Amino acid sequence: MGRMRNMPLLLAAILVMSAFVVGMAYPSTASSSSVIPLDDSDHGTFAIGETFQFDADVSISGVYGSMSEEDKMGSYTADVKKGETWETEGLQSGYYKVVEKRGFLASLFRQANYAWLKLGGPIEVSEVMEGTIVVDKINTAALGDTVVISGSTTGFPDGTPINVLLKGKYKVLAPITTTVEDGAFNMELDTAKEDLGFSTGSYRVIVYYDNWPPEYQSTDIHDVEAFVLLPPTMDANLEDTTITTLDGFVVSGTTTGSPDEVEVWLMGRNLAAVVSLPVVENAFEYALTVDSFRNWFTNEGPISQPENFKPGTYTVMIVDPCTDDFYRYDDDLVATGTMIAGDVNKFFENQKLTMNKDITEMALLDIEYPEVTLSATDAVAQGDDFVIGGTTNMVDGTTMIVHVEGKGVDRTQVTDVKDGAFDATFEGTKDWPTGDYLATVEDANGILYEQMDSKVVMPAAAPEEEPEEVEPEEVEPEEEPEEEETPGFGAVISIAGLLSVAYLVVRRRR
């Protein structure tokens, strides 16, 4: 009998379970209201048309593109009492924030609880059950870069929602929805947005089509990729380490993390100045003059911009803000500049007490008074090139104006400094009168000035050419013919001798 009495209860339980199973298999927007606890978390995605109840009196606001009140897409507000039903029929897709309503005194002792809900399109009984999703390879990026997640699909009509879920080591980001267009999808993630909460490290990217039940299931059509976010970097350069008070200096560099701008601080004794420079495609290069710096400070506060740089040794500090903007002492530029001018070490000590991510690089810059020295040119012969040159401590590329003036001559040339030297060559002096000339050199602003006297003289007389001695041609002597011996010459001499002897003998006999 006891079993028979309990039979109606057993049948009722079976019917309830059957209805629940049917409801899970074939969801309906007309089902009973879901009760949402206010537990400071994300409660997932629901269909537009579902109804909800809450465990406290609440205020509801929307519509947001993500779980951030700064990512506003539309305007919606509603107040719902505990136990009442919130109807969502006809509402816009997106995120809604539900916040507990508390009295003034209660809010002093405890912060109001909240919950996030995402409303999507009405749940369709007919879902895409076959198809493919292929995610393209994702490049390694730096924190702050824009990461592109793209890929291709088959079996999905245009407009089909595709969800992108990112899972990091310490955080899972809420799914972000894009749509299929021409069998492909493409989405850009700005990793600099603080509300997304990116940090360095590796991320798994799950791109899926959300079949029932809601949220990602391994049975959903999906594909998985991964990428790495590296810390942002900056490589900055100061091209000239010594300049004059009339010069500027060039800063350049490359970055990762895609900052919009960098700051350059010029720090001297009880002096600081700052300028912001745009970064284009992770690179920057600018020539800075005294006019480039519009904000100047001493340890007592802001000052007016000087006309020129003052001589001395300075520190150039280049700052990359990374993803959290430039550090400001007391959140104020004037307070920051005043502190840097007075004691830059104190500035860095305060910065370390925060979670600021600024990247800084520094270099020394010497600023000197400008100097120029002309090379001596005592005299130039008519017809020779008249060369005016010299040395200077002004930076390479500085324009120098060289002027030569004399009797009936007024000539000017423009040249540039290279490796600390310059020169100008005046040709065609053949027609210049002899006499005194004045050479003048000045910079393009007419501030640096130097002069030198020189002369144009008659060319030296050309020496008379001595006739060349013609060497006689060498004549080979003719060979003398050999003398032939005269036959009987010795006999003649002998006969003559004999005749003499005979003559003497004859004379003595007489």
Short mmCIF file of C-alpha atoms in Angstrom, two decimals:
data_model
loop_
_atom_site.label_atom_id
_atom_site.label_comp_id
_atom_site.label_asym_id
_atom_site.label_seq_id
_atom_site.Cartn_x
_atom_site.Cartn_y
_atom_site.Cartn_z
CA MET A 1 0.00 0.00 0.00
CA GLY A 2 2.85 2.36 0.86
CA ARG A 3 4.27 1.84 -2.58
CA MET A 4 0.89 2.43 -4.23
CA ARG A 5 0.40 5.69 -2.30
CA ASN A 6 3.73 6.99 -3.56
CA MET A 7 3.06 6.04 -7.20
CA PRO A 8 1.47 9.43 -8.14
CA LEU A 9 4.53 11.23 -6.77
CA LEU A 10 6.84 8.95 -8.75
CA LEU A 11 4.89 9.53 -11.95
CA ALA A 12 4.97 13.28 -11.36
CA ALA A 13 8.74 13.19 -10.91
CA ILE A 14 9.15 11.21 -14.13
CA LEU A 15 7.03 13.74 -16.01
CA VAL A 16 9.08 16.64 -14.63
CA MET A 17 12.37 14.97 -15.60
CA SER A 18 11.02 14.22 -19.07
CA ALA A 19 10.02 17.80 -19.55
CA PHE A 20 13.47 18.91 -18.42
CA VAL A 21 15.18 16.57 -20.86
CA VAL A 22 12.93 17.71 -23.69
CA GLY A 23 13.64 21.31 -22.77
CA MET A 24 17.40 20.64 -22.89
CA ALA A 25 17.15 18.99 -26.27
CA TYR A 26 14.83 21.57 -27.74
CA PRO A 27 15.29 24.91 -25.95
CA SER A 28 12.53 27.46 -26.12
CA THR A 29 12.39 31.14 -25.38
CA ALA A 30 9.08 30.50 -23.59
CA SER A 31 10.71 28.40 -20.88
CA SER A 32 10.59 29.47 -17.22
CA SER A 33 12.72 32.41 -16.06
CA SER A 34 16.38 31.82 -15.20
CA VAL A 35 17.40 33.02 -11.75
CA ILE A 36 20.70 34.87 -11.91
CA PRO A 37 22.78 35.25 -8.73
CA LEU A 38 24.75 38.48 -8.29
CA ASP A 39 28.17 36.94 -7.75
CA ASP A 40 30.42 39.43 -9.57
CA SER A 41 30.94 37.16 -12.57
CA ASP A 42 29.99 36.50 -16.17
CA HIS A 43 26.95 34.26 -16.55
CA GLY A 44 27.38 33.52 -20.22
CA THR A 45 25.27 34.02 -23.32
CA PHE A 46 21.50 33.82 -23.47
CA ALA A 47 18.97 34.15 -26.24
CA ILE A 48 17.06 37.35 -26.78
CA GLY A 49 13.53 36.61 -25.61
CA GLU A 50 14.50 34.66 -22.49
CA THR A 51 13.27 35.94 -19.13
CA PHE A 52 15.28 36.36 -15.95
CA GLN A 53 14.81 36.86 -12.22
CA PHE A 54 17.37 38.06 -9.69
CA ASP A 55 18.03 37.41 -6.01
CA ALA A 56 17.95 41.14 -5.15
CA ASP A 57 16.59 44.45 -6.40
CA VAL A 58 18.76 45.40 -9.36
CA SER A 59 19.51 48.09 -11.91
CA ILE A 60 20.33 46.91 -15.44
CA SER A 61 22.39 48.94 -17.94
CA GLY A 62 23.59 48.31 -21.47
CA VAL A 63 24.42 47.81 -24.20
CA TYR A 64 28.16 47.03 -24.22
CA GLY A 65 30.43 45.36 -26.75
CA SER A 66 32.37 43.59 -24.00
CA MET A 67 32.39 43.35 -20.23
CA SER A 68 33.49 46.96 -19.92
CA GLU A 69 31.31 50.00 -19.33
CA GLU A 70 33.66 51.98 -21.59
CA ASP A 71 32.76 49.76 -24.56
CA LYS A 72 29.33 51.30 -25.04
CA MET A 73 27.28 50.19 -28.07
CA GLY A 74 23.79 51.37 -27.15
CA SER A 75 21.71 52.90 -24.38
CA TYR A 76 19.48 50.81 -22.09
CA THR A 77 18.44 50.99 -18.43
CA ALA A 78 15.91 49.08 -16.36
CA ASP A 79 15.07 48.53 -12.68
CA VAL A 80 13.87 45.06 -11.63
CA LYS A 81 12.75 44.10 -8.14
CA LYS A 82 13.68 40.83 -6.49
CA GLY A 83 11.37 38.07 -7.75
CA GLU A 84 10.10 40.12 -10.70
CA THR A 85 10.75 39.03 -14.28
CA TRP A 86 13.04 40.83 -16.69
CA GLU A 87 11.76 40.50 -20.25
CA THR A 88 14.41 40.60 -23.00
CA GLU A 89 12.20 40.32 -26.07
CA GLY A 90 13.26 42.91 -28.66
CA LEU A 91 16.46 43.95 -26.88
CA GLN A 92 19.72 44.60 -28.70
CA SER A 93 22.44 41.93 -28.79
CA GLY A 94 25.37 42.63 -26.49
CA TYR A 95 26.48 42.67 -22.88
CA TYR A 96 24.28 43.90 -20.00
CA LYS A 97 25.45 44.68 -16.49
CA VAL A 98 23.13 43.85 -13.58
CA VAL A 99 24.00 45.72 -10.36
CA GLU A 100 22.49 45.21 -6.91
CA LYS A 101 20.53 48.20 -5.60
CA ARG A 102 21.58 49.11 -2.08
CA GLY A 103 20.63 51.85 0.30
CA PHE A 104 22.99 54.69 1.12
CA LEU A 105 24.07 53.31 4.50
CA ALA A 106 24.47 49.76 3.23
CA SER A 107 26.65 50.96 0.36
CA LEU A 108 29.05 52.55 2.84
CA PHE A 109 29.96 49.16 4.31
CA ARG A 110 29.84 46.86 1.29
CA GLN A 111 30.20 47.34 -2.42
CA ALA A 112 27.21 46.36 -4.50
CA ASN A 113 27.37 42.96 -6.18
CA TYR A 114 26.86 42.58 -9.91
CA ALA A 115 26.59 40.12 -12.81
CA TRP A 116 27.24 40.29 -16.54
CA LEU A 117 24.87 38.78 -19.11
CA LYS A 118 25.27 38.55 -22.84
CA LEU A 119 22.21 38.48 -25.04
CA GLY A 120 22.56 36.93 -28.48
CA GLY A 121 20.09 36.19 -31.24
CA PRO A 122 17.04 34.01 -30.53
CA ILE A 123 17.92 30.34 -30.22
CA GLU A 124 17.12 28.49 -33.40
CA VAL A 125 15.96 24.91 -33.26
CA SER A 126 17.72 24.30 -36.57
CA GLU A 127 21.47 24.60 -35.97
CA VAL A 128 24.45 24.15 -38.30
CA MET A 129 25.53 20.61 -37.57
CA GLU A 130 28.09 20.17 -40.35
CA GLY A 131 30.86 22.49 -41.49
CA THR A 132 34.49 23.34 -40.90
CA ILE A 133 36.48 26.17 -39.35
CA VAL A 134 40.18 26.67 -40.10
CA VAL A 135 42.14 29.34 -38.23
CA ASP A 136 45.14 30.96 -39.95
CA LYS A 137 48.54 30.97 -38.26
CA ILE A 138 48.83 33.89 -35.84
CA ASN A 139 52.05 35.88 -35.70
CA THR A 140 53.92 36.48 -32.47
CA ALA A 141 53.24 40.02 -31.27
CA ALA A 142 54.21 42.42 -28.51
CA LEU A 143 51.82 43.54 -25.82
CA GLY A 144 50.08 46.57 -27.28
CA ASP A 145 50.10 45.31 -30.88
CA THR A 146 46.93 44.49 -32.77
CA VAL A 147 46.57 40.74 -33.24
CA VAL A 148 44.67 39.57 -36.32
CA ILE A 149 42.64 36.37 -36.01
CA SER A 150 41.37 35.18 -39.36
CA GLY A 151 40.47 32.00 -41.16
CA SER A 152 38.11 30.21 -43.49
CA THR A 153 34.90 28.20 -43.11
CA THR A 154 32.76 25.79 -45.08
CA GLY A 155 29.08 25.08 -44.58
CA PHE A 156 28.28 28.43 -42.90
CA PRO A 157 26.08 31.01 -44.64
CA ASP A 158 27.05 34.69 -44.55
CA GLY A 159 26.22 36.33 -41.25
CA THR A 160 26.69 33.19 -39.18
CA PRO A 161 28.14 34.16 -35.79
CA ILE A 162 31.57 32.76 -34.99
CA ASN A 163 32.97 33.02 -31.46
CA VAL A 164 36.63 33.61 -30.56
CA LEU A 165 37.71 32.37 -27.14
CA LEU A 166 41.19 33.20 -25.80
CA LYS A 167 42.71 31.28 -22.93
CA GLY A 168 45.87 32.55 -21.29
CA LYS A 169 47.90 31.08 -18.47
CA TYR A 170 46.14 33.12 -15.81
CA LYS A 171 43.03 34.41 -17.52
CA VAL A 172 40.28 33.36 -19.89
CA LEU A 173 38.85 36.22 -21.90
CA ALA A 174 35.13 36.38 -22.58
CA PRO A 175 34.22 35.09 -26.06
CA ILE A 176 34.22 37.74 -28.79
CA THR A 177 31.81 37.31 -31.68
CA THR A 178 32.46 37.92 -35.35
CA THR A 179 30.57 36.76 -38.43
CA VAL A 180 31.22 34.71 -41.54
CA GLU A 181 31.47 36.63 -44.81
CA ASP A 182 32.15 34.86 -48.10
CA GLY A 183 33.41 31.78 -46.30
CA ALA A 184 35.92 33.66 -44.16
CA PHE A 185 36.19 35.57 -40.89
CA ASN A 186 38.55 38.26 -39.67
CA MET A 187 38.88 39.96 -36.31
CA GLU A 188 41.41 42.37 -34.84
CA LEU A 189 42.30 42.38 -31.15
CA ASP A 190 43.88 45.49 -29.66
CA THR A 191 46.02 44.01 -26.92
CA ALA A 192 46.60 47.47 -25.45
CA LYS A 193 42.98 47.79 -24.26
CA GLU A 194 43.09 47.47 -20.50
CA ASP A 195 39.53 46.17 -20.23
CA LEU A 196 40.53 43.06 -22.19
CA GLY A 197 43.20 42.37 -19.60
CA PHE A 198 45.97 41.05 -21.83
CA SER A 199 49.37 40.32 -20.33
CA THR A 200 52.54 38.79 -21.76
CA GLY A 201 52.57 35.06 -22.34
CA SER A 202 51.02 32.45 -24.61
CA TYR A 203 47.34 32.25 -25.56
CA ARG A 204 45.23 29.46 -27.01
CA VAL A 205 42.73 30.73 -29.56
CA ILE A 206 39.56 28.64 -29.96
CA VAL A 207 37.33 29.73 -32.82
CA TYR A 208 33.99 27.90 -32.66
CA TYR A 209 30.40 27.87 -33.80
CA ASP A 210 28.21 27.74 -30.69
CA ASN A 211 25.78 24.86 -31.08
CA TRP A 212 23.48 24.07 -28.20
CA PRO A 213 24.08 24.08 -25.25
CA PRO A 214 25.49 27.64 -24.98
CA GLU A 215 29.18 28.28 -24.38
CA TYR A 216 32.07 26.37 -25.89
CA GLN A 217 31.86 22.60 -25.91
CA SER A 218 34.42 20.26 -27.45
CA THR A 219 31.61 18.93 -29.66
CA ASP A 220 31.14 22.37 -31.27
CA ILE A 221 32.59 22.91 -34.75
CA HIS A 222 35.89 24.58 -33.96
CA ASP A 223 39.61 25.00 -34.63
CA VAL A 224 42.48 25.90 -32.31
CA GLU A 225 45.56 28.05 -32.81
CA ALA A 226 47.99 29.82 -30.47
CA PHE A 227 50.15 32.91 -30.30
CA VAL A 228 52.62 34.57 -27.94
CA LEU A 229 52.56 38.12 -26.59
CA LEU A 230 56.05 39.40 -25.81
CA PRO A 231 56.94 42.38 -23.62
CA PRO A 232 57.10 45.63 -25.64
CA THR A 233 60.54 47.03 -26.43
CA MET A 234 62.17 50.27 -27.59
CA ASP A 235 65.55 50.88 -29.24
CA ALA A 236 66.24 54.63 -29.19
CA ASN A 237 69.20 56.60 -30.56
CA LEU A 238 70.70 60.08 -30.08
CA GLU A 239 72.61 60.76 -33.31
CA ASP A 240 74.78 63.69 -32.07
CA THR A 241 76.24 63.72 -28.58
CA THR A 242 77.73 67.24 -28.96
CA ILE A 243 75.92 70.21 -30.50
CA THR A 244 76.07 74.00 -30.25
CA THR A 245 73.53 76.42 -28.86
CA LEU A 246 72.43 77.13 -32.44
CA ASP A 247 71.93 73.48 -33.42
CA GLY A 248 69.22 70.92 -32.92
CA PHE A 249 69.66 67.20 -32.24
CA VAL A 250 68.12 64.13 -33.85
CA VAL A 251 66.39 61.33 -31.94
CA SER A 252 65.24 58.16 -33.63
CA GLY A 253 64.23 54.66 -32.75
CA THR A 254 62.08 51.61 -33.24
CA THR A 255 59.49 50.06 -30.96
CA THR A 256 57.34 46.98 -30.56
CA GLY A 257 53.92 47.17 -29.00
CA SER A 258 52.66 49.89 -31.37
CA PRO A 259 52.72 52.93 -29.06
CA ASP A 260 51.00 56.02 -30.48
CA GLU A 261 53.79 58.32 -29.28
CA VAL A 262 56.99 58.64 -27.28
CA GLU A 263 58.13 61.46 -25.01
CA VAL A 264 61.54 63.13 -25.10
CA TRP A 265 62.72 64.85 -21.93
CA LEU A 266 65.71 67.23 -21.96
CA MET A 267 67.07 67.40 -18.44
CA GLY A 268 69.76 69.84 -17.28
CA ARG A 269 70.80 71.49 -14.05
CA ASN A 270 67.57 72.66 -12.42
CA LEU A 271 65.91 72.50 -15.84
CA ALA A 272 63.61 70.12 -17.74
CA ALA A 273 61.66 70.27 -20.97
CA VAL A 274 59.43 67.72 -22.72
CA VAL A 275 57.96 67.06 -26.15
CA SER A 276 55.68 64.27 -27.44
CA LEU A 277 56.54 62.68 -30.79
CA PRO A 278 54.21 60.49 -32.89
CA VAL A 279 55.25 56.91 -33.61
CA VAL A 280 54.35 55.63 -37.07
CA GLU A 281 54.49 51.89 -37.75
CA ASN A 282 56.68 51.33 -34.70
CA ALA A 283 59.33 53.87 -35.75
CA PHE A 284 60.19 57.52 -35.13
CA GLU A 285 62.87 60.03 -36.20
CA TYR A 286 62.77 63.74 -35.45
CA ALA A 287 65.17 66.70 -35.47
CA LEU A 288 64.50 68.69 -32.29
CA THR A 289 65.33 72.35 -31.77
CA VAL A 290 64.70 74.59 -28.81
CA ASP A 291 61.32 75.45 -30.37
CA SER A 292 60.29 71.78 -30.37
CA PHE A 293 60.01 71.81 -26.57
CA ARG A 294 56.90 73.76 -25.57
CA ASN A 295 56.83 72.78 -21.88
CA TRP A 296 59.78 74.02 -19.78
CA PHE A 297 60.22 73.66 -16.02
CA THR A 298 62.55 74.48 -13.13
CA ASN A 299 62.27 73.03 -9.65
CA GLU A 300 59.88 75.89 -8.85
CA GLY A 301 57.45 75.28 -11.69
CA PRO A 302 56.83 76.14 -15.36
CA ILE A 303 58.94 78.75 -17.17
CA SER A 304 58.86 80.40 -20.57
CA GLN A 305 60.63 78.80 -23.52
CA PRO A 306 64.18 80.19 -23.97
CA GLU A 307 65.38 81.55 -27.30
CA ASN A 308 68.29 79.12 -27.54
CA PHE A 309 69.74 76.15 -25.76
CA LYS A 310 72.16 77.10 -23.01
CA PRO A 311 75.68 75.60 -22.86
CA GLY A 312 76.07 72.65 -20.53
CA THR A 313 75.74 68.90 -20.17
CA TYR A 314 72.22 67.52 -20.46
CA THR A 315 70.50 64.13 -20.27
CA VAL A 316 68.10 63.15 -23.03
CA MET A 317 65.45 60.67 -21.80
CA ILE A 318 63.18 58.95 -24.33
CA VAL A 319 60.06 57.32 -22.86
CA ASP A 320 57.80 54.66 -24.39
CA PRO A 321 54.48 54.54 -22.46
CA CYS A 322 53.93 50.85 -23.19
CA THR A 323 50.20 50.08 -22.63
CA ASP A 324 49.38 52.19 -19.58
CA ASP A 325 50.20 55.79 -20.65
CA PHE A 326 53.07 57.95 -19.42
CA TYR A 327 53.75 58.07 -15.70
CA ARG A 328 52.77 61.38 -14.15
CA TYR A 329 53.63 62.34 -10.60
CA ASP A 330 50.31 63.26 -8.94
CA ASP A 331 48.75 62.60 -12.37
CA ASP A 332 49.93 66.04 -13.44
CA LEU A 333 52.44 67.14 -16.11
CA VAL A 334 53.47 70.30 -14.25
CA ALA A 335 54.14 68.36 -11.04
CA THR A 336 56.12 65.81 -13.05
CA GLY A 337 58.24 68.40 -14.88
CA THR A 338 58.92 70.30 -11.67
CA MET A 339 60.09 67.11 -9.92
CA ILE A 340 62.31 66.03 -12.85
CA ALA A 341 63.94 69.48 -12.99
CA GLY A 342 64.66 69.38 -9.26
CA ASP A 343 65.62 65.73 -8.74
CA VAL A 344 65.10 63.13 -11.46
CA ASN A 345 66.11 60.34 -9.04
CA LYS A 346 63.16 61.24 -6.83
CA PHE A 347 60.95 60.98 -9.91
CA PHE A 348 62.17 57.45 -10.60
CA GLU A 349 61.71 56.46 -6.95
CA ASN A 350 58.07 57.52 -7.08
CA GLN A 351 57.58 55.76 -10.40
CA LYS A 352 58.85 52.47 -8.95
CA LEU A 353 56.16 52.61 -6.27
CA THR A 354 53.52 52.26 -8.97
CA MET A 355 52.78 49.51 -11.48
CA ASN A 356 53.71 51.82 -14.34
CA LYS A 357 55.21 50.09 -17.38
CA ASP A 358 57.11 52.97 -19.03
CA ILE A 359 60.25 52.01 -20.97
CA THR A 360 63.03 54.61 -20.77
CA GLU A 361 66.41 55.09 -22.48
CA MET A 362 68.86 57.91 -21.70
CA ALA A 363 71.97 59.48 -23.26
CA LEU A 364 74.22 62.46 -22.48
CA LEU A 365 74.22 65.55 -24.69
CA ASP A 366 76.87 68.31 -24.51
CA ILE A 367 75.84 71.77 -25.74
CA GLU A 368 78.62 74.27 -26.56
CA TYR A 369 78.93 77.79 -27.90
CA PRO A 370 79.41 77.70 -31.70
CA GLU A 371 82.91 78.22 -33.12
CA VAL A 372 84.37 78.55 -36.62
CA THR A 373 87.99 78.79 -37.75
CA LEU A 374 89.02 79.75 -41.30
CA SER A 375 92.01 78.20 -42.99
CA ALA A 376 94.66 80.75 -44.04
CA THR A 377 94.65 81.73 -47.73
CA ASP A 378 97.34 84.44 -48.09
CA ALA A 379 97.44 84.94 -51.83
CA VAL A 380 95.83 83.43 -54.90
CA ALA A 381 97.28 83.82 -58.36
CA GLN A 382 94.95 84.99 -61.10
CA GLY A 383 93.48 81.95 -62.82
CA ASP A 384 93.84 79.68 -59.78
CA ASP A 385 90.84 78.49 -57.71
CA PHE A 386 90.04 80.75 -54.76
CA VAL A 387 89.25 78.25 -51.94
CA ILE A 388 87.77 79.31 -48.61
CA GLY A 389 87.56 76.54 -45.99
CA GLY A 390 87.60 75.98 -42.29
CA THR A 391 86.47 73.93 -39.31
CA THR A 392 83.54 74.29 -36.91
CA ASN A 393 81.87 72.50 -33.99
CA MET A 394 78.46 72.82 -35.58
CA VAL A 395 76.69 69.60 -36.53
CA ASP A 396 76.93 67.98 -39.94
CA GLY A 397 74.52 69.44 -42.44
CA THR A 398 74.69 72.97 -41.02
CA THR A 399 74.46 75.48 -43.87
CA MET A 400 77.40 77.91 -44.17
CA ILE A 401 77.36 80.98 -46.42
CA VAL A 402 80.76 81.92 -47.90
CA HIS A 403 81.23 85.40 -49.41
CA VAL A 404 84.25 86.86 -51.25
CA GLU A 405 84.43 90.59 -52.00
CA GLY A 406 87.13 92.61 -53.70
CA LYS A 407 87.79 95.16 -56.44
CA GLY A 408 84.88 94.61 -58.83
CA VAL A 409 84.21 91.13 -57.43
CA ASP A 410 81.26 90.09 -55.25
CA ARG A 411 80.74 86.33 -55.14
CA THR A 412 78.75 84.04 -52.76
CA GLN A 413 78.48 80.27 -52.32
CA VAL A 414 76.51 78.03 -49.95
CA THR A 415 78.06 74.87 -48.52
CA ASP A 416 77.33 72.38 -45.74
CA VAL A 417 79.36 71.21 -42.78
CA LYS A 418 80.60 67.65 -43.06
CA ASP A 419 82.71 65.91 -40.43
CA GLY A 420 83.32 69.26 -38.73
CA ALA A 421 84.71 70.99 -41.85
CA PHE A 422 83.49 72.99 -44.84
CA ASP A 423 84.91 74.59 -47.98
CA ALA A 424 83.81 76.62 -50.98
CA THR A 425 85.72 76.85 -54.27
CA PHE A 426 85.45 79.94 -56.50
CA GLU A 427 86.61 79.22 -60.03
CA GLY A 428 87.30 81.58 -62.92
CA THR A 429 89.60 84.03 -61.17
CA LYS A 430 91.50 84.79 -64.36
CA ASP A 431 89.56 88.04 -64.75
CA TRP A 432 89.68 89.03 -61.07
CA PRO A 433 91.74 92.21 -60.54
CA THR A 434 94.81 91.91 -58.39
CA GLY A 435 94.57 93.40 -54.93
CA ASP A 436 93.03 92.84 -51.50
CA TYR A 437 89.97 90.62 -50.96
CA LEU A 438 87.76 89.96 -47.90
CA ALA A 439 86.39 86.44 -47.25
CA THR A 440 83.40 86.13 -44.89
CA VAL A 441 81.75 82.97 -43.49
CA GLU A 442 78.48 82.90 -41.54
CA ASP A 443 75.76 80.42 -40.64
CA ALA A 444 72.33 80.55 -42.26
CA ASN A 445 70.91 82.55 -39.33
CA GLY A 446 73.63 85.17 -39.57
CA ILE A 447 74.71 84.60 -35.98
CA LEU A 448 78.06 82.87 -36.36
CA TYR A 449 80.47 85.19 -38.21
CA GLU A 450 84.16 85.03 -39.23
CA GLN A 451 86.32 87.00 -41.70
CA MET A 452 89.73 86.68 -43.33
CA ASP A 453 91.85 88.91 -45.60
CA SER A 454 93.45 87.56 -48.75
CA LYS A 455 94.98 88.76 -52.00
CA VAL A 456 94.81 88.05 -55.70
CA VAL A 457 98.21 88.46 -57.32
CA MET A 458 99.65 88.32 -60.78
CA PRO A 459 100.61 84.86 -61.83
CA ALA A 460 104.34 84.25 -61.71
CA ALA A 461 106.14 84.83 -65.09
CA ALA A 462 106.78 81.66 -66.87
CA PRO A 463 110.61 81.01 -67.16
CA GLU A 464 112.19 81.09 -70.67
CA GLU A 465 112.66 77.74 -72.08
CA GLU A 466 116.32 76.86 -72.61
CA PRO A 467 117.02 75.26 -75.98
CA GLU A 468 117.52 71.66 -75.73
CA GLU A 469 121.02 70.49 -76.47
CA VAL A 470 121.04 68.22 -79.45
CA GLU A 471 123.42 65.45 -78.89
CA PRO A 472 125.37 64.56 -82.05
CA GLU A 473 124.63 61.34 -83.56
CA GLU A 474 127.18 58.77 -82.79
CA VAL A 475 129.10 57.80 -85.95
CA GLU A 476 130.92 54.61 -85.92
CA PRO A 477 134.52 55.19 -87.12
CA GLU A 478 135.48 53.57 -90.38
CA GLU A 479 138.00 50.82 -90.11
CA GLU A 480 141.42 51.87 -91.46
CA PRO A 481 142.71 49.59 -94.16
CA GLU A 482 145.68 47.53 -93.17
CA GLU A 483 148.99 48.73 -94.70
CA GLU A 484 150.48 46.29 -97.06
CA GLU A 485 154.16 45.71 -96.54
CA THR A 486 156.39 47.02 -99.46
CA PRO A 487 158.48 44.24 -100.81
CA GLY A 488 162.36 44.89 -100.67
CA PHE A 489 162.11 47.84 -98.31
CA GLY A 490 164.54 46.26 -95.92
CA ALA A 491 166.87 45.47 -98.80
CA VAL A 492 166.84 49.09 -99.99
CA ILE A 493 167.83 50.23 -96.51
CA SER A 494 170.60 47.64 -96.47
CA ILE A 495 171.96 48.70 -99.89
CA ALA A 496 171.90 52.38 -98.86
CA GLY A 497 173.90 51.51 -95.78
CA LEU A 498 176.35 49.57 -97.74
CA LEU A 499 176.74 52.42 -100.24
CA SER A 500 177.55 54.80 -97.37
CA VAL A 501 180.10 52.52 -95.97
CA ALA A 502 181.63 52.04 -99.41
CA TYR A 503 181.74 55.80 -99.97
CA LEU A 504 183.62 56.36 -96.70
CA VAL A 505 186.11 53.67 -97.49
CA VAL A 506 186.79 55.08 -100.92
CA ARG A 507 187.22 58.62 -99.51
CA ARG A 508 189.72 57.49 -96.88
CA ARG A 509 191.87 55.76 -99.49
CA ARG A 510 192.37 59.00 -101.42
#
